[in-house]
PDB file of C-alpha atoms and ligand atoms in Angstrom:
ATOM      1  CA  UNK A   1      -0.396  -0.111  -0.100  1.00  0.00           C
ATOM      2  CA  UNK A   2       1.596   3.984  -0.800  1.00  0.00           C
ATOM      3  CA  UNK A   3       2.300   5.348   2.979  1.00  0.00           C
ATOM      4  CA  UNK A   4       0.022   8.684   2.437  1.00  0.00           C
ATOM      5  CA  UNK A   5      -3.464   6.317   1.290  1.00  0.00           C
ATOM      6  CA  UNK A   6      -1.970   4.357   4.820  1.00  0.00           C
ATOM      7  CA  UNK A   7      -1.793   8.251   6.818  1.00  0.00           C
ATOM      8  CA  UNK A   8      -4.338   9.300   5.100  1.00  0.00           C
ATOM      9  CA  UNK A   9      -6.206   6.476   5.297  1.00  0.00           C
ATOM     10  CA  UNK A  10      -5.882   4.880   8.747  1.00  0.00           C
ATOM     11  CA  UNK A  11      -8.769   5.172  11.685  1.00  0.00           C
ATOM     12  CA  UNK A  12      -8.529   4.301  15.487  1.00  0.00           C
ATOM     13  CA  UNK A  13     -10.833   1.596  15.694  1.00  0.00           C
ATOM     14  CA  UNK A  14     -12.992   0.735  18.249  1.00  0.00           C
ATOM     15  CA  UNK A  15     -14.646  -2.388  17.513  1.00  0.00           C
ATOM     16  CA  UNK A  16     -12.985  -5.614  16.190  1.00  0.00           C
ATOM     17  CA  UNK A  17     -14.199  -9.561  15.146  1.00  0.00           C
ATOM     18  CA  UNK A  18     -12.614 -11.466  17.051  1.00  0.00           C
ATOM     19  CA  UNK A  19     -10.753 -13.773  14.698  1.00  0.00           C
ATOM     20  CA  UNK A  20      -7.189 -15.356  15.014  1.00  0.00           C
ATOM     21  CA  UNK A  21      -4.025 -12.674  13.177  1.00  0.00           C
ATOM     22  CA  UNK A  22      -2.454 -14.396  10.274  1.00  0.00           C
ATOM     23  CA  UNK A  23       1.492 -15.736  11.311  1.00  0.00           C
ATOM     24  CA  UNK A  24       2.314 -13.741   8.846  1.00  0.00           C
ATOM     25  CA  UNK A  25       0.597 -10.413   9.327  1.00  0.00           C
ATOM     26  CA  UNK A  26       1.167 -10.089  13.020  1.00  0.00           C
ATOM     27  CA  UNK A  27       5.522 -10.859  11.839  1.00  0.00           C
ATOM     28  CA  UNK A  28       5.114  -8.079   9.265  1.00  0.00           C
ATOM     29  CA  UNK A  29       3.330  -5.374  11.599  1.00  0.00           C
ATOM     30  CA  UNK A  30       5.950  -6.120  14.128  1.00  0.00           C
ATOM     31  CA  UNK A  31       8.828  -5.587  11.646  1.00  0.00           C
ATOM     32  CA  UNK A  32       7.155  -2.313  10.819  1.00  0.00           C
ATOM     33  CA  UNK A  33       8.529  -1.448  14.561  1.00  0.00           C
ATOM     34  CA  UNK A  34      11.670  -3.039  13.905  1.00  0.00           C
ATOM     35  CA  UNK A  35      12.503  -0.750  11.491  1.00  0.00           C
ATOM     36  CA  UNK A  36      10.798   2.776  13.036  1.00  0.00           C
ATOM     37  CA  UNK A  37      14.254   5.166  13.256  1.00  0.00           C
ATOM     38  CA  UNK A  38      15.338   6.332  17.256  1.00  0.00           C
ATOM     39  CA  UNK A  39      17.691   8.199  19.229  1.00  0.00           C
ATOM     40  CA  UNK A  40      20.888   7.344  17.971  1.00  0.00           C
ATOM     41  CA  UNK A  41      19.328   4.116  16.511  1.00  0.00           C
ATOM     42  CA  UNK A  42      18.674   3.285  20.789  1.00  0.00           C
ATOM     43  CA  UNK A  43      15.960   1.458  19.704  1.00  0.00           C
ATOM     44  CA  UNK A  44      14.863   1.591  23.211  1.00  0.00           C
ATOM     45  CA  UNK A  45      11.519  -0.135  22.880  1.00  0.00           C
ATOM     46  CA  UNK A  46      10.038  -3.659  24.407  1.00  0.00           C
ATOM     47  CA  UNK A  47       6.925  -4.542  22.916  1.00  0.00           C
ATOM     48  CA  UNK A  48       4.613  -6.936  24.525  1.00  0.00           C
ATOM     49  CA  UNK A  49       2.165  -9.543  22.621  1.00  0.00           C
ATOM     50  CA  UNK A  50      -0.657 -10.017  24.579  1.00  0.00           C
ATOM     51  CA  UNK A  51      -3.475 -12.701  23.082  1.00  0.00           C
ATOM     52  CA  UNK A  52      -4.588 -14.711  26.210  1.00  0.00           C
ATOM     53  CA  UNK A  53      -7.858 -13.788  27.037  1.00  0.00           C
ATOM     54  CA  UNK A  54      -7.671 -13.737  31.105  1.00  0.00           C
ATOM     55  CA  UNK A  55      -4.658 -11.227  30.149  1.00  0.00           C
ATOM     56  CA  UNK A  56      -6.367  -8.773  28.105  1.00  0.00           C
ATOM     57  CA  UNK A  57      -9.025  -8.692  30.587  1.00  0.00           C
ATOM     58  CA  UNK A  58      -6.651  -7.615  33.129  1.00  0.00           C
ATOM     59  CA  UNK A  59      -5.173  -4.697  31.047  1.00  0.00           C
ATOM     60  CA  UNK A  60      -8.993  -3.304  30.310  1.00  0.00           C
ATOM     61  CA  UNK A  61      -9.182  -3.184  33.276  1.00  0.00           C
ATOM     62  CA  UNK A  62      -6.256  -0.442  33.723  1.00  0.00           C
ATOM     63  CA  UNK A  63      -8.270   2.168  31.560  1.00  0.00           C
ATOM     64  CA  UNK A  64     -10.642   4.354  33.448  1.00  0.00           C
ATOM     65  CA  UNK A  65     -14.188   3.424  32.492  1.00  0.00           C
ATOM     66  CA  UNK A  66     -14.977   6.428  29.925  1.00  0.00           C
ATOM     67  CA  UNK A  67     -12.577   5.125  27.791  1.00  0.00           C
ATOM     68  CA  UNK A  68     -13.905   4.829  24.465  1.00  0.00           C
ATOM     69  CA  UNK A  69     -11.434   2.128  23.914  1.00  0.00           C
ATOM     70  CA  UNK A  70     -12.362  -0.491  26.729  1.00  0.00           C
ATOM     71  CA  UNK A  71     -14.515  -3.144  25.313  1.00  0.00           C
ATOM     72  CA  UNK A  72     -11.938  -3.782  22.283  1.00  0.00           C
ATOM     73  CA  UNK A  73      -9.260  -4.603  24.377  1.00  0.00           C
ATOM     74  CA  UNK A  74     -11.983  -8.107  24.762  1.00  0.00           C
ATOM     75  CA  UNK A  75     -12.707  -7.924  21.438  1.00  0.00           C
ATOM     76  CA  UNK A  76      -9.718  -8.167  19.284  1.00  0.00           C
ATOM     77  CA  UNK A  77      -7.542 -11.291  19.602  1.00  0.00           C
ATOM     78  CA  UNK A  78      -3.988  -9.459  21.056  1.00  0.00           C
ATOM     79  CA  UNK A  79      -3.131  -7.044  22.691  1.00  0.00           C
ATOM     80  CA  UNK A  80       0.248  -4.453  21.858  1.00  0.00           C
ATOM     81  CA  UNK A  81       1.749  -3.216  25.046  1.00  0.00           C
ATOM     82  CA  UNK A  82       4.018  -0.930  23.397  1.00  0.00           C
ATOM     83  CA  UNK A  83       6.898  -0.104  26.546  1.00  0.00           C
ATOM     84  CA  UNK A  84      10.752   1.912  26.832  1.00  0.00           C
ATOM     85  CA  UNK A  85      13.772   1.199  28.747  1.00  0.00           C
ATOM     86  CA  UNK A  86      14.220   4.383  30.691  1.00  0.00           C
ATOM     87  CA  UNK A  87      18.083   6.247  30.442  1.00  0.00           C
ATOM     88  CA  UNK A  88      18.855   5.098  26.947  1.00  0.00           C
ATOM     89  CA  UNK A  89      17.288   7.472  24.619  1.00  0.00           C
ATOM     90  CA  UNK A  90      18.667  11.110  24.580  1.00  0.00           C
ATOM     91  CA  UNK A  91      21.371  10.001  26.469  1.00  0.00           C
ATOM     92  CA  UNK A  92      25.212  10.052  26.230  1.00  0.00           C
ATOM     93  CA  UNK A  93      27.562   7.921  28.357  1.00  0.00           C
ATOM     94  CA  UNK A  94      24.731   7.440  31.479  1.00  0.00           C
ATOM     95  CA  UNK A  95      23.477  11.821  31.051  1.00  0.00           C
ATOM     96  CA  UNK A  96      20.562  13.366  29.348  1.00  0.00           C
ATOM     97  CA  UNK A  97      22.033  15.111  26.508  1.00  0.00           C
ATOM     98  CA  UNK A  98      18.999  17.735  25.424  1.00  0.00           C
ATOM     99  CA  UNK A  99      16.488  19.600  27.997  1.00  0.00           C
ATOM    100  CA  UNK A 100      13.637  17.277  27.254  1.00  0.00           C
ATOM    101  CA  UNK A 101      15.248  14.525  29.437  1.00  0.00           C
ATOM    102  CA  UNK A 102      14.410  11.124  28.150  1.00  0.00           C
ATOM    103  CA  UNK A 103      13.374  10.703  24.367  1.00  0.00           C
ATOM    104  CA  UNK A 104      11.600   7.304  24.616  1.00  0.00           C
ATOM    105  CA  UNK A 105       8.473   8.535  24.499  1.00  0.00           C
ATOM    106  CA  UNK A 106       9.496   9.999  21.167  1.00  0.00           C
ATOM    107  CA  UNK A 107      10.714   7.368  20.264  1.00  0.00           C
ATOM    108  CA  UNK A 108       8.136   4.529  20.947  1.00  0.00           C
ATOM    109  CA  UNK A 109       5.066   6.988  19.587  1.00  0.00           C
ATOM    110  CA  UNK A 110       7.327   6.803  16.433  1.00  0.00           C
ATOM    111  CA  UNK A 111       7.790   2.868  16.495  1.00  0.00           C
ATOM    112  CA  UNK A 112       3.988   2.820  17.020  1.00  0.00           C
ATOM    113  CA  UNK A 113       2.877   4.959  13.900  1.00  0.00           C
ATOM    114  CA  UNK A 114       4.757   1.991  11.882  1.00  0.00           C
ATOM    115  CA  UNK A 115       3.009  -0.387  13.531  1.00  0.00           C
ATOM    116  CA  UNK A 116      -0.398   1.119  12.849  1.00  0.00           C
ATOM    117  CA  UNK A 117       0.333   1.656   9.128  1.00  0.00           C
ATOM    118  CA  UNK A 118       1.668  -1.112   8.404  1.00  0.00           C
ATOM    119  CA  UNK A 119      -1.800  -3.089  10.428  1.00  0.00           C
ATOM    120  CA  UNK A 120      -3.797  -1.057   8.150  1.00  0.00           C
ATOM    121  CA  UNK A 121      -1.724  -2.182   5.165  1.00  0.00           C
ATOM    122  CA  UNK A 122      -2.165  -5.797   6.086  1.00  0.00           C
ATOM    123  CA  UNK A 123      -6.547  -4.588   7.206  1.00  0.00           C
ATOM    124  CA  UNK A 124      -5.462  -5.131  10.186  1.00  0.00           C
ATOM    125  CA  UNK A 125      -6.724  -2.212  13.060  1.00  0.00           C
ATOM    126  CA  UNK A 126      -5.575  -0.366  15.956  1.00  0.00           C
ATOM    127  CA  UNK A 127      -6.467   2.438  18.291  1.00  0.00           C
ATOM    128  CA  UNK A 128      -3.165   4.165  20.200  1.00  0.00           C
ATOM    129  CA  UNK A 129      -4.352   4.122  24.067  1.00  0.00           C
ATOM    130  CA  UNK A 130      -2.521   6.164  26.047  1.00  0.00           C
ATOM    131  CA  UNK A 131      -5.304   7.309  29.010  1.00  0.00           C
ATOM    132  CA  UNK A 132      -4.000   3.877  31.094  1.00  0.00           C
ATOM    133  CA  UNK A 133      -3.277   3.221  34.779  1.00  0.00           C
ATOM    134  CA  UNK A 134       0.444   2.197  33.441  1.00  0.00           C
ATOM    135  CA  UNK A 135       1.307   1.323  37.249  1.00  0.00           C
ATOM    136  CA  UNK A 136      -1.099  -1.562  36.974  1.00  0.00           C
ATOM    137  CA  UNK A 137      -0.026  -2.635  33.687  1.00  0.00           C
ATOM    138  CA  UNK A 138       3.485  -2.798  34.991  1.00  0.00           C
ATOM    139  CA  UNK A 139       2.204  -5.069  37.604  1.00  0.00           C
ATOM    140  CA  UNK A 140       0.034  -7.358  35.662  1.00  0.00           C
ATOM    141  CA  UNK A 141       3.005  -8.005  33.018  1.00  0.00           C
ATOM    142  CA  UNK A 142       6.003  -8.590  35.591  1.00  0.00           C
ATOM    143  CA  UNK A 143       7.836  -5.168  33.906  1.00  0.00           C
ATOM    144  CA  UNK A 144      10.395  -4.132  35.622  1.00  0.00           C
ATOM    145  CA  UNK A 145      11.144  -0.678  37.219  1.00  0.00           C
ATOM    146  CA  UNK A 146      13.984   0.193  34.859  1.00  0.00           C
ATOM    147  CA  UNK A 147      11.385   0.255  31.820  1.00  0.00           C
ATOM    148  CA  UNK A 148       8.317   2.360  31.487  1.00  0.00           C
ATOM    149  CA  UNK A 149       5.167   1.141  29.874  1.00  0.00           C
ATOM    150  CA  UNK A 150       3.845   4.218  27.418  1.00  0.00           C
ATOM    151  CA  UNK A 151       0.875   2.362  25.274  1.00  0.00           C
ATOM    152  CA  UNK A 152      -1.126  -0.376  24.178  1.00  0.00           C
ATOM    153  CA  UNK A 153      -3.192  -1.194  21.581  1.00  0.00           C
ATOM    154  CA  UNK A 154      -5.896  -3.077  19.629  1.00  0.00           C
ATOM    155  CA  UNK A 155      -4.470  -5.858  16.781  1.00  0.00           C
ATOM    156  CA  UNK A 156      -7.893  -7.162  15.247  1.00  0.00           C
ATOM    157  CA  UNK A 157      -9.784  -7.086  11.816  1.00  0.00           C
ATOM    158  CA  UNK A 158     -11.949  -4.836  12.316  1.00  0.00           C
ATOM    159  CA  UNK A 159     -15.962  -5.208  13.069  1.00  0.00           C
ATOM    160  CA  UNK A 160     -16.749  -1.564  12.088  1.00  0.00           C
ATOM    161  CA  UNK A 161     -15.310   1.309   9.618  1.00  0.00           C
ATOM    162  CA  UNK A 162     -14.923   3.899  12.098  1.00  0.00           C
ATOM    163  CA  UNK A 163     -15.728   7.068  10.812  1.00  0.00           C
ATOM    164  CA  UNK A 164     -13.936   9.788   9.594  1.00  0.00           C
ATOM    165  CA  UNK A 165     -12.118  12.497  11.863  1.00  0.00           C
ATOM    166  CA  UNK A 166     -10.773  15.928  11.600  1.00  0.00           C
ATOM    167  CA  UNK A 167      -8.031  17.341  11.177  1.00  0.00           C
ATOM    168  CA  UNK A 168      -7.112  21.175  11.197  1.00  0.00           C
ATOM    169  CA  UNK A 169      -6.533  22.745   7.955  1.00  0.00           C
ATOM    170  CA  UNK A 170      -2.490  23.459   7.294  1.00  0.00           C
ATOM    171  CA  UNK A 171      -2.211  27.225   7.643  1.00  0.00           C
ATOM    172  CA  UNK A 172      -3.713  26.731  11.103  1.00  0.00           C
ATOM    173  CA  UNK A 173       0.004  25.012  12.292  1.00  0.00           C
ATOM    174  CA  UNK A 174       2.443  25.929   9.358  1.00  0.00           C
ATOM    175  CA  UNK A 175       4.605  28.943   9.477  1.00  0.00           C
ATOM    176  CA  UNK A 176       7.220  30.245   7.152  1.00  0.00           C
ATOM    177  CA  UNK A 177      10.596  31.446   8.571  1.00  0.00           C
ATOM    178  CA  UNK A 178       9.515  32.829  12.061  1.00  0.00           C
ATOM    179  CA  UNK A 179       6.974  31.315  14.259  1.00  0.00           C
ATOM    180  CA  UNK A 180       3.635  32.573  13.599  1.00  0.00           C
ATOM    181  CA  UNK A 181       3.957  33.848   9.997  1.00  0.00           C
ATOM    182  CA  UNK A 182       1.263  31.323   8.336  1.00  0.00           C
TER     183      UNK A 182
HETATM  184  C1  FMN B   1      -0.736   9.186  22.270  1.00  0.00           C
HETATM  185  C2  FMN B   1      -2.485   8.792  22.389  1.00  0.00           C
HETATM  186  C3  FMN B   1      -2.673   8.803  23.473  1.00  0.00           C
HETATM  187  C4  FMN B   1      -4.153   7.904  23.321  1.00  0.00           C
HETATM  188  N1  FMN B   1      -5.434   7.345  23.864  1.00  0.00           N
HETATM  189  C5  FMN B   1      -6.459   7.221  23.087  1.00  0.00           C
HETATM  190  C6  FMN B   1      -7.305   6.592  24.511  1.00  0.00           C
HETATM  191  O1  FMN B   1      -6.821   6.101  25.614  1.00  0.00           O
HETATM  192  N2  FMN B   1      -8.138   6.041  24.468  1.00  0.00           N
HETATM  193  C7  FMN B   1      -9.168   5.524  22.927  1.00  0.00           C
HETATM  194  O2  FMN B   1      -9.806   5.587  22.617  1.00  0.00           O
HETATM  195  N3  FMN B   1      -7.965   6.344  21.807  1.00  0.00           N
HETATM  196  C8  FMN B   1      -6.752   7.403  22.322  1.00  0.00           C
HETATM  197  N4  FMN B   1      -6.436   7.474  21.079  1.00  0.00           N
HETATM  198  C9  FMN B   1      -7.238   8.059  20.124  1.00  0.00           C
HETATM  199  C10 FMN B   1      -7.006   9.167  19.076  1.00  0.00           C
HETATM  200  O3  FMN B   1      -8.361   9.409  19.914  1.00  0.00           O
HETATM  201  C11 FMN B   1      -7.448   9.073  18.094  1.00  0.00           C
HETATM  202  O4  FMN B   1      -6.162   8.797  17.541  1.00  0.00           O
HETATM  203  C12 FMN B   1      -7.737  10.830  17.443  1.00  0.00           C
HETATM  204  O5  FMN B   1      -9.205  10.640  18.043  1.00  0.00           O
HETATM  205  C13 FMN B   1      -7.475  10.109  15.736  1.00  0.00           C
HETATM  206  O6  FMN B   1      -8.500   9.660  15.437  1.00  0.00           O
HETATM  207  P1  FMN B   1      -7.763   8.942  14.492  1.00  0.00           P
HETATM  208  O7  FMN B   1      -7.011   8.008  14.743  1.00  0.00           O
HETATM  209  O8  FMN B   1      -8.973   7.778  14.046  1.00  0.00           O
HETATM  210  O9  FMN B   1      -7.344   9.133  12.897  1.00  0.00           O
HETATM  211  C14 FMN B   1      -4.831   8.317  22.018  1.00  0.00           C
HETATM  212  C15 FMN B   1      -4.379   8.609  20.827  1.00  0.00           C
HETATM  213  C16 FMN B   1      -2.723   8.900  20.694  1.00  0.00           C
HETATM  214  C17 FMN B   1      -2.259   9.414  19.832  1.00  0.00           C
END
């Protein structure tokens, strides 16, 4: 699939069929993570594939009740938990080298963007989920202290097409030469 078509066509999917994911499709989606850019190629991400229905149910329980992605964790055959090793991205000889500190959020975001686009190209749905109790997830999945839980997504075949979502126009956020020159 053309990359622009994937970028513009992908939508967050919150309803899923329970059908299992073809092994080749899952491998390809994970391969897309592998090729994401990262700070000094540190590749600080850690990905956990959760298929066990009981574990997925418990992960769904870490989302607040109002989170619209709640039920999708039980519906989809797989939940992906994206984590990162702390103190790698943005660090040189153990010290943070920019005013941003640890860049793991950035690296994991790029990895997950690759994942969501590769999934879409294979007919699979995703919805990035950031609003959940990361401490509970870390406890449930035995994630060590030096690994941050960043985001999750269900992964599976869409149960329903998602509605298009609005976007700002370019002139609302693009400046030329100096900030604010639209
Ligand atoms: C960092 C991040 C966190 C998000 N967290 C949630 C979430 O907790 N629950 C949810 O239903 N959607 C979540 N989303 C999905 C956004 O709501 C969605 O991407 C946005 O509304 C645009 O819709 P689209 O993805 O269909 O284009 C999150 C997206 C991002 C990038």
